[in-house]
XYZ file of C-alpha atoms in Angstrom:
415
model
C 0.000 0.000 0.000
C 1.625 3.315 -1.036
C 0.133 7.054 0.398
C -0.096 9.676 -2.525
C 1.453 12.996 -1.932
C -2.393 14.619 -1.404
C -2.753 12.149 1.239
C 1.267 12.425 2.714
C 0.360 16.256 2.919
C -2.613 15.585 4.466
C -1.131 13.535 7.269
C 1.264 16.175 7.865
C -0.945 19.130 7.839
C -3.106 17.585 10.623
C 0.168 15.700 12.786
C -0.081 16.538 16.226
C 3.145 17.757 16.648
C 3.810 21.083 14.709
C 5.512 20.581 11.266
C 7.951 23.416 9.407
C 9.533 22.513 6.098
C 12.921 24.827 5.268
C 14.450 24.829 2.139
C 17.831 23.965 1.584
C 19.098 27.562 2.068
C 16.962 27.668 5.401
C 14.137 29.299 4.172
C 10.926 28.052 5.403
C 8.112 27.173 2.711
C 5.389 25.536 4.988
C 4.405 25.121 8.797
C 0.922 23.088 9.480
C -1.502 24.081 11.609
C -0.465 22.054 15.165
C 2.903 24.607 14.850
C 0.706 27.812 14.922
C -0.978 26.583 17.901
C 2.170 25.252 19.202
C 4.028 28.737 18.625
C 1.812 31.169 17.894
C 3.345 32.041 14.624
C 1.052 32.263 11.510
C 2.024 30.950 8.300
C 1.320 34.256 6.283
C 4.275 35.553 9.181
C 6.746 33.343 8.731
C 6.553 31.740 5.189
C 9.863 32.821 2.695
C 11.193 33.857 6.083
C 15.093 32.531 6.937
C 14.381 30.164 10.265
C 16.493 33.096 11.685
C 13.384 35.263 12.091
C 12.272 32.357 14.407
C 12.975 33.711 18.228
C 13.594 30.398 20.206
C 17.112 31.611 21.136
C 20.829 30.663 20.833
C 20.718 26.946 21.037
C 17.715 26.682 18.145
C 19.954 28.825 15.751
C 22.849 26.814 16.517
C 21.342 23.846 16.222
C 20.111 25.386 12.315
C 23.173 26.700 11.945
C 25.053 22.903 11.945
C 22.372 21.064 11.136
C 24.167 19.817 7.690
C 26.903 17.824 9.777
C 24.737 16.102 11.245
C 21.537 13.699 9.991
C 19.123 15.098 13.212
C 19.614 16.786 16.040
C 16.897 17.470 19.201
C 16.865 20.508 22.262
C 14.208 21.597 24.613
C 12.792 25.357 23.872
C 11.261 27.671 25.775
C 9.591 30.991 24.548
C 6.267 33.329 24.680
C 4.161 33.493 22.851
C 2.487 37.172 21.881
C -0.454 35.838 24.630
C 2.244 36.269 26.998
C 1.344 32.204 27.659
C 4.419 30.004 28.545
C 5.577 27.272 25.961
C 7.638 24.489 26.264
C 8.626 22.070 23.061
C 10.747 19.361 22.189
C 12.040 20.082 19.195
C 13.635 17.922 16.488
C 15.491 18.779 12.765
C 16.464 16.648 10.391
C 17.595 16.530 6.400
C 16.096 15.044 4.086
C 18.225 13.710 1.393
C 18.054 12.388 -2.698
C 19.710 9.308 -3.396
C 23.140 10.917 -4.177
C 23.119 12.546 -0.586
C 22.376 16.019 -0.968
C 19.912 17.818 1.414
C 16.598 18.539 -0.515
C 14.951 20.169 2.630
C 14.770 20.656 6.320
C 12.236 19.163 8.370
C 11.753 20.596 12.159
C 8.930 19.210 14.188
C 8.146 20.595 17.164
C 6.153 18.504 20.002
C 4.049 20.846 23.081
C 5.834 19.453 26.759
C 4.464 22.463 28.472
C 2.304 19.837 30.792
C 5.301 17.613 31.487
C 7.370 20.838 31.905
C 5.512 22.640 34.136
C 5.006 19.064 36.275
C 8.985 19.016 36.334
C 9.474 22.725 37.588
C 6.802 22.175 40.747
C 8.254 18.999 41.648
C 11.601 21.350 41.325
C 9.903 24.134 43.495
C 8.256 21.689 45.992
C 11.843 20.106 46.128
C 13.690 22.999 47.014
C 10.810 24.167 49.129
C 11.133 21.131 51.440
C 14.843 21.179 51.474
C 14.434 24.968 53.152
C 12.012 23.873 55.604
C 14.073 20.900 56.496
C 16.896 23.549 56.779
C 15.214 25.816 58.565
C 13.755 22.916 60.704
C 17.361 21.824 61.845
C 18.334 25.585 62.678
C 16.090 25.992 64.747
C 16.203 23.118 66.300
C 19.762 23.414 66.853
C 19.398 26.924 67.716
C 16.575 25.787 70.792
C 18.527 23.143 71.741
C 21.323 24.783 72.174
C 19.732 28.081 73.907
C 20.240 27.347 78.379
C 16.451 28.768 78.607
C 15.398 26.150 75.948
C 16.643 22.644 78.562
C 13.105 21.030 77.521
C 13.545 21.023 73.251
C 15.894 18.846 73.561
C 13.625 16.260 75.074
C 10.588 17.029 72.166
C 13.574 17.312 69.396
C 12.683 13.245 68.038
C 9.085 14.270 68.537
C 9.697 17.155 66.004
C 11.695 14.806 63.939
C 8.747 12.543 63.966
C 6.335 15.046 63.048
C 8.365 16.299 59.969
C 9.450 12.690 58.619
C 5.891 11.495 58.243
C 5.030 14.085 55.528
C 8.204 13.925 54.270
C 8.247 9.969 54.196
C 5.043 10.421 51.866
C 6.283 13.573 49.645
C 9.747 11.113 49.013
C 7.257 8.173 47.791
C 5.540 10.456 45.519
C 8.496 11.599 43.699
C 9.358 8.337 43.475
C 6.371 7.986 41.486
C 6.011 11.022 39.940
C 9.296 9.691 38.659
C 8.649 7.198 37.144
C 5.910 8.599 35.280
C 7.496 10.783 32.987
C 10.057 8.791 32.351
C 6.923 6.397 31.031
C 5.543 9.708 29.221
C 8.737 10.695 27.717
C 9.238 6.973 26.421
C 6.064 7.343 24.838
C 6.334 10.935 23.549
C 10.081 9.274 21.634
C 8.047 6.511 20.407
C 5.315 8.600 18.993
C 8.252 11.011 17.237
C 9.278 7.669 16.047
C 6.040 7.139 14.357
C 6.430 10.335 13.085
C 9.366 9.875 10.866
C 8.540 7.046 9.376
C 5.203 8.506 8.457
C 7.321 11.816 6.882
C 9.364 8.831 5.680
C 6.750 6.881 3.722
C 7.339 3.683 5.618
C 4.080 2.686 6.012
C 4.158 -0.947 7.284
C 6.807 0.042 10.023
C 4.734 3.510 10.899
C 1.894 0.533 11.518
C 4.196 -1.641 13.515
C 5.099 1.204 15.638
C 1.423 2.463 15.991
C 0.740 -0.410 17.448
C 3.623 -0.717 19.743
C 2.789 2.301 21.141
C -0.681 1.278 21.763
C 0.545 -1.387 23.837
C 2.723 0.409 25.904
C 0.090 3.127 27.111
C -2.183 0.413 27.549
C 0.764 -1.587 29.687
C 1.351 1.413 31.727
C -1.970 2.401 32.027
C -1.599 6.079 30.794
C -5.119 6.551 31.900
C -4.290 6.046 35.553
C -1.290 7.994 35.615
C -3.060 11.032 34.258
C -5.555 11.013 37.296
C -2.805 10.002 39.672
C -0.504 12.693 38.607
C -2.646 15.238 40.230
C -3.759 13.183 43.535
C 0.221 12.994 43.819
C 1.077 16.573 43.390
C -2.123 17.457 45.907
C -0.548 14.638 48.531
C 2.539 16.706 47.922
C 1.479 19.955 48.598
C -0.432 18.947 51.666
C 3.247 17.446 53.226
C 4.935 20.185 52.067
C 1.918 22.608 54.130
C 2.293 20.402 57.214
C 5.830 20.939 57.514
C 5.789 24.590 56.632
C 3.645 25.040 60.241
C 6.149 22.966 62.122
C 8.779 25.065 60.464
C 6.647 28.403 61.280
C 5.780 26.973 64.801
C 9.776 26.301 66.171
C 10.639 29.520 64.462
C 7.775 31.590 66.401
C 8.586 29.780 69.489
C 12.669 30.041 69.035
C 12.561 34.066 68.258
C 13.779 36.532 70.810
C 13.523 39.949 70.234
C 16.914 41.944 69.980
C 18.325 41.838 73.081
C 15.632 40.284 75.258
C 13.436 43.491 74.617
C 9.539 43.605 75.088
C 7.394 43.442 71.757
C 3.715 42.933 71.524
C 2.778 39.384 72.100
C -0.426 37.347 71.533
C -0.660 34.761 74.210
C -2.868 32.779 72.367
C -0.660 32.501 69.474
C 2.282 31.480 71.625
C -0.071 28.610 72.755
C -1.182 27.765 69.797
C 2.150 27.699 68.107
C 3.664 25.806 71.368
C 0.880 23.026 70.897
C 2.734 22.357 67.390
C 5.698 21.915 68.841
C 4.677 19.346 71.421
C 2.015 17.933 69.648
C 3.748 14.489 68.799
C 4.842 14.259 72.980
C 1.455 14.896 73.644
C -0.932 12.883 71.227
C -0.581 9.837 72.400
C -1.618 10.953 76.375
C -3.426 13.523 76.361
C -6.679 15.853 74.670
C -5.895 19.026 75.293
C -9.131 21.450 75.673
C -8.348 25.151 74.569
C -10.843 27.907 75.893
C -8.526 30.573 75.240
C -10.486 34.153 75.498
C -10.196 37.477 73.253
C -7.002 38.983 75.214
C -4.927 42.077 74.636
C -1.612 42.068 73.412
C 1.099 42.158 75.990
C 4.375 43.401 76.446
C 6.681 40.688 76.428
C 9.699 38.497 75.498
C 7.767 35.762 73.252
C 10.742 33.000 73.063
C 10.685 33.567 76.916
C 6.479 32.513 77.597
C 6.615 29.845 75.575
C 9.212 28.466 76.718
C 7.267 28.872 80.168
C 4.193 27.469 78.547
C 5.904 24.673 76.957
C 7.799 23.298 80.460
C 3.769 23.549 82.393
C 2.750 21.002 79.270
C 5.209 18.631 78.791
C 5.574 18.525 82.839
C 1.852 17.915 82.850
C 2.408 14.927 80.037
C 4.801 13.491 82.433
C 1.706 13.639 85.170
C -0.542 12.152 83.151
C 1.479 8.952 82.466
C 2.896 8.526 85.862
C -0.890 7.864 86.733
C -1.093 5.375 84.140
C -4.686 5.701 83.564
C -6.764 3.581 81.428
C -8.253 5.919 79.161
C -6.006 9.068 78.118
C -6.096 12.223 80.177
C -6.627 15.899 80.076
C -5.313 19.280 79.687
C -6.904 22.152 79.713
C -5.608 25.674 79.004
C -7.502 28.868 79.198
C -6.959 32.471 78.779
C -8.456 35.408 80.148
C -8.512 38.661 81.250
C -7.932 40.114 84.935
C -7.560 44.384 84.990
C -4.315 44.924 84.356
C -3.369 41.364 84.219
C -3.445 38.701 80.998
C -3.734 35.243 82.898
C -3.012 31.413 81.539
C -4.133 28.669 83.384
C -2.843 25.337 82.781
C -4.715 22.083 84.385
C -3.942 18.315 84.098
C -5.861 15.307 85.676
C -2.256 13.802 86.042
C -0.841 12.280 89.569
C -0.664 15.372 91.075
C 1.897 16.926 93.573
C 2.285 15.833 97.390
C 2.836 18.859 99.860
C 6.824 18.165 100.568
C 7.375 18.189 96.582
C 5.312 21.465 95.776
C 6.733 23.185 98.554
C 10.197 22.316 96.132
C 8.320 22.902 92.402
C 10.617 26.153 91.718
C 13.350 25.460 93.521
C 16.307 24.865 90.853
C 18.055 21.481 90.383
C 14.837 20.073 92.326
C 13.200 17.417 90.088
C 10.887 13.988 90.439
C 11.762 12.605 87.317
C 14.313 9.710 87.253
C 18.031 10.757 86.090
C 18.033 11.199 82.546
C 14.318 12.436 82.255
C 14.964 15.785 83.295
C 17.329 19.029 84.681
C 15.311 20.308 87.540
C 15.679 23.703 85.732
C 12.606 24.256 83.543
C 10.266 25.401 86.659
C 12.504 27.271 88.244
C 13.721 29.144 84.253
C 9.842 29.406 84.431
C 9.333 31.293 87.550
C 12.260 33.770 87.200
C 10.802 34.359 83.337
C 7.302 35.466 84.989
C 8.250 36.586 88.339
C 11.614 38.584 87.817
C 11.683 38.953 83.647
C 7.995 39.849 83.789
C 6.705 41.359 87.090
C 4.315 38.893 86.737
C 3.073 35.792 89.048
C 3.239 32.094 88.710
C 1.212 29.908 91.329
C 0.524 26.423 91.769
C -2.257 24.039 93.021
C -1.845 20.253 93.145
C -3.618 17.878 95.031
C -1.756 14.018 94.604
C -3.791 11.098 93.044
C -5.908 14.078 90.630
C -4.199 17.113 89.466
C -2.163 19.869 88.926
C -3.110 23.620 87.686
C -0.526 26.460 87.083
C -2.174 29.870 87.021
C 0.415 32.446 85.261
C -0.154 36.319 85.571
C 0.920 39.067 83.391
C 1.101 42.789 83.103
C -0.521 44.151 79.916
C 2.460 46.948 80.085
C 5.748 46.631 81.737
């Protein structure tokens, strides 16, 4: 079976990648209608024009430029087009030749990767995005750690670690995938420029053979299913990517100091809020905590320094909780509200509780119940010269053993 040139042009004139025929002195005499769409230029434009006029940049008119050394030669362009839209292509040249070897025309054809393209540069962006959050992560964790006022990070640092690997376990899996997947779409996109030759070619039994080859592999790989999991991935992706920006947001909230130690404005409810974060993954597994936190004013203060405060009351009432080893999981409640002149935080657990000879001791430093190992004896007593001394403020305790603790903190709207 042979095609007639009517029918070869028609092929060409309705491929779906965009087709430009140059002459042998580079001047182009046809483009179909896929590489108007593809480029925005219009036949009536370009036609007689040298491909010079064409403005993909310095590798496309290098690639013309030594095209006759070699039989073909492929790059990836970028340009705009007068839409201001974004287009990528993979575009391909070759010569065709008459039997004694000499170049009759050019043939460029020009396939639209702006999908795959723009698929590769957010994977790129979510990539480097999660490498600065896990950046930023580690500084601040190494700047907390390493901070004397900061003793208790160190003992939530694997529970922040925890918290950030389990997004970051599933964004690594998806890459995996996404992968994979357009390494299986740019197989198929080589196969189907393949096809394409040997169509320009007139090689009609193989152009069948490969047809059908290609067939089977989209049906072996499912292309179908990759489509609709490409965006489930990227949406998985985003929502890791999300989960660790708060962590990362939360330690650096909770890890800034104002120049010097100096008073700024400072929501209390935010600092609890953000503080929760950080502990969530020591608390979760022990404890509901039950916010009723009020509309407050602002207060002068040094954030870094109250939640630090806030953060030794909760993991100290964790530590409660399971040393009562209770059957069902426990409480904590925090609430704010206001008092005159005062912003107040109260902070109750259902935990063991306190006898009288140990909360006579609570702020004394070095003084601690926990086994060696489990604690410095320092966070209470960081805790009450933060309120008391740092603040002007007031720290009290109730406990009663075998049911609870509560911490009621006090502090001036002004300093």
């Amino acid at each position: 079976m042979k095609i007639c040139e009517k029918e070869l042009w028609k092929i060409i004139d309705q491929s779906p990648r965009g087709i430009l025929i140059a002459d042998k002195n580079l001047k182009i005499r046809y483009i179909n209608e896929q590489y108007s769409k593809i480029t925005g230029y219009e036949a009536e434009d370009i036609i007689d024009k040298d491909v010079s006029f064409l403005q993909y940049g310095q590798e496309y008119f290098y690639m013309w430029n030594n095209i006759y050394k070699k039989e073909r030669d492929r790059i990836e362009i970028f340009h705009k087009k007068e839409n201001g839209e974004n287009i990528y292509s993979l575009c391909t040249i070759s010569n065709v030749k008459d039997e004694m070897d000499n170049v009759l025309f050019y043939l460029e054809a020009q396939e639209d990767i702006t999908s795959i393209k723009n698929i590769e540069i957010e994977l790129k962006e979510k990539n480097d995005q999660l490498k600065k959050a896990l950046e930023e992560a580690e500084n601040m964790q190494f700047q907390m750690i390493n901070q004397d006022k900061m003793a208790s990070i160190g003992y939530l640092a694997a529970g922040v670690a925890h918290e950030i690997n389990n997004p970051l376990g599933f964004i690594s899996s998806n890459f995996e995938s996404l992968t994979k997947y357009i390494k299986t779409l740019k197989e198929i996109m080589d196969k189907e420029h393949e096809l394409q030759l040997l169509i320009m070619g007139n090689q009609c039994e193989k152009a069948m053979e490969k047809a059908k080859n290609i067939e089977e592999i989209k049906k072996d790989k499912n292309l179908d299913f990759i489509y609709e999991d490409l965006n489930i991935l990227m949406e998985e992706s985003n929502e890791g990517v999300e989960r660790i920006r708060e962590i990362v947001k939360s330690l650096r909230v909770f890890s800034h100091e104002a120049a010097d130690n100096k008073f700024e404005n400072y929501d209390l409810n935010d600092g609890i809020k953000e503080t929760l974060v950080i502990a969530k993954n020591e608390i979760k597994y022990y404890a509901k905590v039950n916010l009723n936190l009020q509309d407050i004013p602002l207060i002068e203060a040094v954030s870094g320094h109250i939640n630090q405060v806030i953060l030794n009351i909760i993991v100290n009432a964790v530590y409660a909780i399971k040393e009562k080893e209770m059957k069902s999981i426990g409480n904590i409640d925090i609430s704010t509200y206001s008092d005159g002149n005062f912003v107040c935080c109260e902070i109750k657990d259902d935990g063991i509780g306190m006898k009288e000879e140990t909360l006579s001791k609570i702020f004394e430093a070095f003084f601690t119940t926990k086994p060696a190992g489990k604690g410095t004896g320092l966070g209470l007593s960081i805790s009450y010269d933060i309120i008391k001394n740092k603040h002007k403020g007031d720290i009290e305790v109730e406990s009663v053993y075998g049911e609870g603790t509560k911490f009621i903190i006090k502090l001036p709207i002004t300093q």
